GROMACS .gro file of C-alpha atoms in nm:
model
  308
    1UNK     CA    1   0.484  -0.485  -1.276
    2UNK     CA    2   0.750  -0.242  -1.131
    3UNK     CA    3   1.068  -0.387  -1.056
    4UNK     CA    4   1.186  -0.387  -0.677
    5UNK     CA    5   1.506  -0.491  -0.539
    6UNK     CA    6   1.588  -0.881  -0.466
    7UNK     CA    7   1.657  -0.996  -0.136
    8UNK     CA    8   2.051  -1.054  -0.071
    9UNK     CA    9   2.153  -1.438  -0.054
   10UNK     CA   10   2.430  -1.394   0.192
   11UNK     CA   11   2.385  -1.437   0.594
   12UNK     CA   12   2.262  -1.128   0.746
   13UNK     CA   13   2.445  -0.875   0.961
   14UNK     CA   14   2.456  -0.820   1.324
   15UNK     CA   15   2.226  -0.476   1.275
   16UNK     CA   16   1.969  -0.711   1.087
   17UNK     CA   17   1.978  -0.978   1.296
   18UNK     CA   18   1.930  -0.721   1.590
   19UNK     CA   19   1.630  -0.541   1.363
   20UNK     CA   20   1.488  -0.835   1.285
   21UNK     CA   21   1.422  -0.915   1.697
   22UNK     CA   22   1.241  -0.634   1.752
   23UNK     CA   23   0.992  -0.690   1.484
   24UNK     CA   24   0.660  -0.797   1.543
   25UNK     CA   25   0.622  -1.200   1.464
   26UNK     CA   26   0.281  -1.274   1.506
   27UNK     CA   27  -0.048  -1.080   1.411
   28UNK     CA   28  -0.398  -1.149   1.388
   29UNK     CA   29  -0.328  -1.534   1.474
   30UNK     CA   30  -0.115  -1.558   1.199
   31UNK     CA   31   0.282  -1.613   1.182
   32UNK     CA   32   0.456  -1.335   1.013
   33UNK     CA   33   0.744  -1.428   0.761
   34UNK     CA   34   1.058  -1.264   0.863
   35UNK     CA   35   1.282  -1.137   0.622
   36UNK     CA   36   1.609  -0.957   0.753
   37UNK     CA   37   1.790  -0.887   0.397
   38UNK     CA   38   1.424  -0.703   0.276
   39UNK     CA   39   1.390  -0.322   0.349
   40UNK     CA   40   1.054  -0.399   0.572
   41UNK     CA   41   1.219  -0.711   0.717
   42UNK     CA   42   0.959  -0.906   0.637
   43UNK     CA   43   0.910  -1.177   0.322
   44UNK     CA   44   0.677  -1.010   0.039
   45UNK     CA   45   0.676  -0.649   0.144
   46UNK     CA   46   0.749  -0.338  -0.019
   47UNK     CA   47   0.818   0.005   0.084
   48UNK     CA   48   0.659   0.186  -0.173
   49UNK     CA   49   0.763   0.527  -0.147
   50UNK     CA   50   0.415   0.689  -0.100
   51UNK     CA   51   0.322   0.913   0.206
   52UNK     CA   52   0.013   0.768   0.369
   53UNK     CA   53  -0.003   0.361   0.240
   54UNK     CA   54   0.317   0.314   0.230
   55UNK     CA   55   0.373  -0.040   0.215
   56UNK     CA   56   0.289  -0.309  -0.028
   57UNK     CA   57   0.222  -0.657  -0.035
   58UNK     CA   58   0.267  -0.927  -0.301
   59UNK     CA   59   0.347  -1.278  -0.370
   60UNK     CA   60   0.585  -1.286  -0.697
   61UNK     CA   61   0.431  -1.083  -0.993
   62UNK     CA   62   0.065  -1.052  -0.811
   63UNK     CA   63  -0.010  -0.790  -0.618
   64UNK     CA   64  -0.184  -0.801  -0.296
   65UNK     CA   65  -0.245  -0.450  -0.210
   66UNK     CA   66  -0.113  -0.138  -0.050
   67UNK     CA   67  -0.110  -0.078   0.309
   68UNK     CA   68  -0.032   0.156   0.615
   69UNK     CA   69   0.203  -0.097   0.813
   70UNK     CA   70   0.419  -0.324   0.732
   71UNK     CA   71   0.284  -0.557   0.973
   72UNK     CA   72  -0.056  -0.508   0.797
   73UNK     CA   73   0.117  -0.611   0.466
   74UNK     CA   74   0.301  -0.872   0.617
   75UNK     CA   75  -0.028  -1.006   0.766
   76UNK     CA   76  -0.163  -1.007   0.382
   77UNK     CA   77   0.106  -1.200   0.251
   78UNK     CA   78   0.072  -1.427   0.563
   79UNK     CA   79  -0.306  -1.492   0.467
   80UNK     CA   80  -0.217  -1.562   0.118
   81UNK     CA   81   0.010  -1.769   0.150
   82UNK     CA   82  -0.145  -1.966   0.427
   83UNK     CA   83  -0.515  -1.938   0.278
   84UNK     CA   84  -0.533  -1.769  -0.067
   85UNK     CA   85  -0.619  -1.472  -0.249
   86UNK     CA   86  -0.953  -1.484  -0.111
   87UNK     CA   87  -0.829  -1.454   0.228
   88UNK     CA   88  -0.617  -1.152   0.138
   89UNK     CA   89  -0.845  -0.991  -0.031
   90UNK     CA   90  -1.079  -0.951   0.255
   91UNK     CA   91  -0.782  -0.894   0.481
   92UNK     CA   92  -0.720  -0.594   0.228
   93UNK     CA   93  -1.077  -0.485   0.276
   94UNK     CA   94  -1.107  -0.488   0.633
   95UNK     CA   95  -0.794  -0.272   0.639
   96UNK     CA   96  -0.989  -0.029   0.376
   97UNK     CA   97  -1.251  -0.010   0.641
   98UNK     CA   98  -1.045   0.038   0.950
   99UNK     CA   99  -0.868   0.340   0.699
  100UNK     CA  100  -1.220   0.474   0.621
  101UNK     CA  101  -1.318   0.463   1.020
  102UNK     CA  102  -1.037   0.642   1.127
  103UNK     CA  103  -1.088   0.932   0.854
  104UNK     CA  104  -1.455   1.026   1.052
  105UNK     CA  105  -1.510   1.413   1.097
  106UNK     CA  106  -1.489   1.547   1.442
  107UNK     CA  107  -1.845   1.470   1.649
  108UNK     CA  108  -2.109   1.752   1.589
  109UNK     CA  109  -2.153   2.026   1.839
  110UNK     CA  110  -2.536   1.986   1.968
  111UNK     CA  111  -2.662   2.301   1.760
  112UNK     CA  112  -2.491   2.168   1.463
  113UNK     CA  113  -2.744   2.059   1.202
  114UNK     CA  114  -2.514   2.083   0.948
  115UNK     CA  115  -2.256   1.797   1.025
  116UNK     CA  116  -2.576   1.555   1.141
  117UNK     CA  117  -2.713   1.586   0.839
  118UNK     CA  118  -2.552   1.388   0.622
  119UNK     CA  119  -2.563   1.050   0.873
  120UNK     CA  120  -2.911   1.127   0.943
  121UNK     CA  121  -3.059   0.933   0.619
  122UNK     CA  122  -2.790   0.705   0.595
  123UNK     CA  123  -2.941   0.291   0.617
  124UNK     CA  124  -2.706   0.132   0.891
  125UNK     CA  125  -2.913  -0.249   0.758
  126UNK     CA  126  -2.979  -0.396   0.424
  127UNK     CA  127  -3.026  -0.761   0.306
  128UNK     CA  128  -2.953  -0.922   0.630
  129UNK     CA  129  -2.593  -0.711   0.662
  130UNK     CA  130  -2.473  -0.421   0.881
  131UNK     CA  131  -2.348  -0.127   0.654
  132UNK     CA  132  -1.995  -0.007   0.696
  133UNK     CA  133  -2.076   0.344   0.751
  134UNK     CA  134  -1.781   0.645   0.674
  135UNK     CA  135  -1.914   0.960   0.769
  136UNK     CA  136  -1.593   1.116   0.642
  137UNK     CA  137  -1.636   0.995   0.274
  138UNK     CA  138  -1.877   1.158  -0.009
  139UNK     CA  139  -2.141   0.877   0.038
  140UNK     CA  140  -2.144   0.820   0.373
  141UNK     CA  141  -2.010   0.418   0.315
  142UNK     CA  142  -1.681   0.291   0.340
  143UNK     CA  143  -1.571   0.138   0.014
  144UNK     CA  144  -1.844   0.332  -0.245
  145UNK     CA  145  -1.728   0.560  -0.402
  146UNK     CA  146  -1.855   0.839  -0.654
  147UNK     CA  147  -1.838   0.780  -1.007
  148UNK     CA  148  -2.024   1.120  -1.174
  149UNK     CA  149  -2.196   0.884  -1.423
  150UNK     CA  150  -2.558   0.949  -1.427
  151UNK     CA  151  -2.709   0.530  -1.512
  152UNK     CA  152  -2.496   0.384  -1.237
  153UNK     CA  153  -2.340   0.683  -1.012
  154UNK     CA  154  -2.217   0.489  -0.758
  155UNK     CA  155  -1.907   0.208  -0.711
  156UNK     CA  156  -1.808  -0.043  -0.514
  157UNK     CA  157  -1.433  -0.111  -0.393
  158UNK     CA  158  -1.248  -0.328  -0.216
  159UNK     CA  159  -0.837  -0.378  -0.172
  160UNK     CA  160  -0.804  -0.103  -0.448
  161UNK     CA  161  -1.020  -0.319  -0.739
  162UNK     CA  162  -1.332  -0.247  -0.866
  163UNK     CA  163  -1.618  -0.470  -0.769
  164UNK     CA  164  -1.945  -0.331  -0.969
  165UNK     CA  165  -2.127  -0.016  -1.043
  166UNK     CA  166  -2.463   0.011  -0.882
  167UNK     CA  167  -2.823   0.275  -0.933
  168UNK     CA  168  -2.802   0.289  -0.536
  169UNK     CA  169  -2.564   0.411  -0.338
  170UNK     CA  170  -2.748   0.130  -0.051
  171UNK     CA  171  -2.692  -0.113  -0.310
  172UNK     CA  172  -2.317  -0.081  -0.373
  173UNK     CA  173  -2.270  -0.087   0.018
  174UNK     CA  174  -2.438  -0.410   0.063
  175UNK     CA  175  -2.174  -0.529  -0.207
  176UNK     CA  176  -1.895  -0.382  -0.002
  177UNK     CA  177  -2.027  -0.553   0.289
  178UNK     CA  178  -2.091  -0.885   0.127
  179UNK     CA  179  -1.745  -0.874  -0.008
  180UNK     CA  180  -1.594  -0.855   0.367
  181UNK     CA  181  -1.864  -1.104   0.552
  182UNK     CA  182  -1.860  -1.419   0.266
  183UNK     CA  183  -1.574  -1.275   0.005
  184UNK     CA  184  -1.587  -1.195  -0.348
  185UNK     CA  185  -1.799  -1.455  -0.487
  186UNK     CA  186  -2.092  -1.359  -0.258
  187UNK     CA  187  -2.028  -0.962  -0.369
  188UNK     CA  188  -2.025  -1.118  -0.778
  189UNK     CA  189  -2.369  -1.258  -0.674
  190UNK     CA  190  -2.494  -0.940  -0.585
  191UNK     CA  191  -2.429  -0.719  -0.863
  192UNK     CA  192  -2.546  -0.977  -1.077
  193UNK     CA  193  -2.877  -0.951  -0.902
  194UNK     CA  194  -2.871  -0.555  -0.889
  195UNK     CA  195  -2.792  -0.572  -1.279
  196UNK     CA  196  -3.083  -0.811  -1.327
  197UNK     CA  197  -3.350  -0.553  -1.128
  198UNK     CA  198  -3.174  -0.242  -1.305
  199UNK     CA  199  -3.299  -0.448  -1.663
  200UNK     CA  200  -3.564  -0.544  -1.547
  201UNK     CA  201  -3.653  -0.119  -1.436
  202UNK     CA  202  -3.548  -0.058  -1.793
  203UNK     CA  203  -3.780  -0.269  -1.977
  204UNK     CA  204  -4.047  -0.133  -1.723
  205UNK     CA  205  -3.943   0.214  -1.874
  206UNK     CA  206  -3.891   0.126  -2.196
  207UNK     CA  207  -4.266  -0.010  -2.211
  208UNK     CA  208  -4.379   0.262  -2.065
  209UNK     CA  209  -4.226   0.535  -2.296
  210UNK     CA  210  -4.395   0.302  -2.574
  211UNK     CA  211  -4.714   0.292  -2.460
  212UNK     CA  212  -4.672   0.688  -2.412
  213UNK     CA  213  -4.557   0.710  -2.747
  214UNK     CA  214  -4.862   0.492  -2.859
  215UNK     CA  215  -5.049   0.692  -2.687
  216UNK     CA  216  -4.901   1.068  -2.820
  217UNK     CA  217  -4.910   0.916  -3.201
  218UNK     CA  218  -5.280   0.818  -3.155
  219UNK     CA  219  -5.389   1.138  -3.089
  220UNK     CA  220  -5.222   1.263  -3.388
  221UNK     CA  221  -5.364   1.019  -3.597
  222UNK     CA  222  -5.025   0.813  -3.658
  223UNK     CA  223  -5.085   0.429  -3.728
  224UNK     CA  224  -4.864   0.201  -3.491
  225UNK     CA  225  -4.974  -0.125  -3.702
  226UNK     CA  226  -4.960  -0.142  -4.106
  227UNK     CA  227  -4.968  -0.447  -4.322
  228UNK     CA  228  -4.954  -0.677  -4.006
  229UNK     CA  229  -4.608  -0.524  -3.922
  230UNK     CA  230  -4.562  -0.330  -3.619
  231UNK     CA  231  -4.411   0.021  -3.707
  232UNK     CA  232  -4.169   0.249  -3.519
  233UNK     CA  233  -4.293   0.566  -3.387
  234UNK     CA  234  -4.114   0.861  -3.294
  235UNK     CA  235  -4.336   1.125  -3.164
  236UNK     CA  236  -4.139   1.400  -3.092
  237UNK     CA  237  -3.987   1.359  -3.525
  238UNK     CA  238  -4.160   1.549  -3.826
  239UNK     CA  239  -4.269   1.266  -3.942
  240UNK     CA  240  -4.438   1.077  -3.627
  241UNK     CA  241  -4.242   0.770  -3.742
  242UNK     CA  242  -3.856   0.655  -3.661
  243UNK     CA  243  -3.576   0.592  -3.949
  244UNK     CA  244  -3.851   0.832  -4.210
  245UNK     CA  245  -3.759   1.189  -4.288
  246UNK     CA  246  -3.872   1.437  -4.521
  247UNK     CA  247  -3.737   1.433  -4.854
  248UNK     CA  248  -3.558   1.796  -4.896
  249UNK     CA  249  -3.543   1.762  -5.238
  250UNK     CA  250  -3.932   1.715  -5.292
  251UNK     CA  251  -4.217   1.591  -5.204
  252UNK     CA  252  -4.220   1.201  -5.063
  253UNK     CA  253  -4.023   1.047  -4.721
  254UNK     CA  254  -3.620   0.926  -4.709
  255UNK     CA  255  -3.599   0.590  -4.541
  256UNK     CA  256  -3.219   0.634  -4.332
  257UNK     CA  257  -3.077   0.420  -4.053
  258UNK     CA  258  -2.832   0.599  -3.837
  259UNK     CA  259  -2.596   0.440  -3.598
  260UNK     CA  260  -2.272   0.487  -3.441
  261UNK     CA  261  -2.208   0.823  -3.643
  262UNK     CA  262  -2.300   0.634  -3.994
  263UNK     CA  263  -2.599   0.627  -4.211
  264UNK     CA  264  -2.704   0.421  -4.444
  265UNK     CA  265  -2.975   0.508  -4.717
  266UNK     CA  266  -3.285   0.231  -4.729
  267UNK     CA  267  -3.493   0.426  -5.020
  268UNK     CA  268  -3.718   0.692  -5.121
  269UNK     CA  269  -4.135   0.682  -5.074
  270UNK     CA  270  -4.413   0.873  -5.178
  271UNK     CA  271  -4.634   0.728  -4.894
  272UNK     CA  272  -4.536   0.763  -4.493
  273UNK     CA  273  -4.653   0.446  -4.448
  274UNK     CA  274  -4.488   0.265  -4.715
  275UNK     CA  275  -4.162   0.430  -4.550
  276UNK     CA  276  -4.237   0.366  -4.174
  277UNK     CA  277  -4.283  -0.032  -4.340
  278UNK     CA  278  -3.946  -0.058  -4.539
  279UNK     CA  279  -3.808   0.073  -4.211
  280UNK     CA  280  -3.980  -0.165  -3.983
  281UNK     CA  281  -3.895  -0.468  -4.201
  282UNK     CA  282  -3.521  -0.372  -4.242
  283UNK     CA  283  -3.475  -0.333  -3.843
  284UNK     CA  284  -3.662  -0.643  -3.790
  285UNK     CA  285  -3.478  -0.854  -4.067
  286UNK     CA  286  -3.134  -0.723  -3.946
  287UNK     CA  287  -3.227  -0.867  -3.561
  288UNK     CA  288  -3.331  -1.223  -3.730
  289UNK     CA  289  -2.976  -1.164  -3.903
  290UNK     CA  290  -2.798  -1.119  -3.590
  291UNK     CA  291  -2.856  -1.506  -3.521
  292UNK     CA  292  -2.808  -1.610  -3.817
  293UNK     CA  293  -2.472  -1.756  -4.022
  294UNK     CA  294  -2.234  -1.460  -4.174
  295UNK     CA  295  -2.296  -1.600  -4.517
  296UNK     CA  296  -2.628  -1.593  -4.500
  297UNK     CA  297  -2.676  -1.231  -4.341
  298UNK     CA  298  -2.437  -1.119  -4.624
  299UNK     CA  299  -2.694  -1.315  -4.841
  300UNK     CA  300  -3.014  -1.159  -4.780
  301UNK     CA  301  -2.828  -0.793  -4.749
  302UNK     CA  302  -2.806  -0.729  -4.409
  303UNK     CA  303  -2.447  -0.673  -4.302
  304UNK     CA  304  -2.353  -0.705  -3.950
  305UNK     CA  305  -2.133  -0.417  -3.876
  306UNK     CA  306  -2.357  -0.168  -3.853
  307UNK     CA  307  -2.556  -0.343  -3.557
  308UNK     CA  308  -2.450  -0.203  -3.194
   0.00000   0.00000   0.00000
């Protein structure tokens, strides 16, 4: 935590005494703490040095976040101290919002398509809560933010911390939102629930790439059942089967696992099938392992490091 400069003990001067009446002691209902010895002249405020949030907030070694004002930092530390972190937090958020409003693009001439464009698909409702909408920003909603990643390309954030990473950029606003209206807990809730439905959608996918894969293998005349174990296919491989490659050095199949940049030799067949089994069994065998004591993975030869 960066070191700042501590407050002076002795009685202040006549210019602080004089600086200190001009400042502003109450704000949004709650009682500022003066402080005439700090650089803001109020109690837990900073002056950090940047160009546009200036200011910081914090109550011994946590901080609260950056702001504009000083009085809007001094209001922070005035909610935190009075209420909580939870209470600053969302102060800190609706300051982010107020930020976010007051970056807006200039109003659209009425023959400009171009600048109405972007608002025009824009959901102002979702889940019961009115959207903070930023037409200046890249998504359109104050607090989400771009990530570039392609699973989850969208984030939410509030007083400078991350809340979650969401498939929707709807679905990160209604976190922003839930984060001002009930506080953090209520925005937790949410992404939980968006990361339940996102593996849920996977699973969906998942089954259907199998039953596609099923269906591809089928038509080439691959078995997806042998010996009452289900095997692995891999339509789009040599060999129709996953973890079974062609021996270079001969005729027969290679039975490899590869993970994490390693692999790891399971044995040479003559038959495909005998190969797509060894490789079935291992996989399977290594997931009952995973449960299972160290001692007795090591025991039946499945070793635990090279699992993801």
């Amino acid at each position: 935590f960066p070191s700042r400069p501590r407050h002076s003990s002795s009685a202040p001067s006549f210019e602080q005494s004089r600086a200190m009446a001009a400042l502003q002691k109450e704000a949004e209902g709650m009682e500022l703490h003066l402080c005439p010895t700090s650089q803001s002249g109020y109690k837990g405020v900073w002056n950090t040095g940047k160009k546009n949030l200036r200011y910081e907030a914090a109550a011994g070694s946590h901080r609260l976040g950056r702001f504009e004002t000083a009085v809007d930092a001094a209001v922070c530390y005035a909610k935190y101290t009075a209420s909580g972190a939870e209470a600053a937090s969302k102060w800190v958020a609706t300051c982010e919002a107020r930020r976010a409003g007051g970056r807006r693009r200039p109003a659209a001439t009425p023959g400009s398509q171009r600048e109405a464009a972007p608002a025009a698909g824009l959901v102002t409702e979702a889940e019961g809560l009115r959207l903070h909408l930023a037409a200046g920003t890249a998504t359109g909603y104050a607090g989400v933010w771009t990530t570039g990643k392609v699973a989850r390309p969208f984030e939410a954030v509030a007083g400078g911390k991350r809340i979650g990473r969401f498939a929707s950029v709807v679905d990160a606003a209604v976190c922003y939102a839930r984060h001002l209206e009930s506080g953090p807990a209520a925005a937790r809730e949410w992404l939980a629930a968006c990361d339940a439905k996102s593996a849920e959608a996977q699973r969906a996918d998942s089954d259907k790439k199998r039953e596609e894969a099923v269906a591809s293998c089928a038509g080439k005349g691959l078995q997806t059942e042998y010996k009452g174990v289900q095997l692995h296919l891999a339509p789009g491989s040599k060999t129709g089967y996953a973890g079974v490659w062609l021996n270079g050095r001969g005729s027969g199949y290679r039975v490899a696992l590869e993970q994490n940049g390693s692999r790891r030799d399971l044995g040479r067949f003559n038959d495909v099938l005998e190969a797509a089994l060894a490789y079935a069994q291992y996989v399977q065998g290594r997931a009952a392992a995973a449960t299972a004591p160290p001692a007795a993975a090591a025991a039946a030869g499945f070793f635990l490091p090279y699992s993801s």
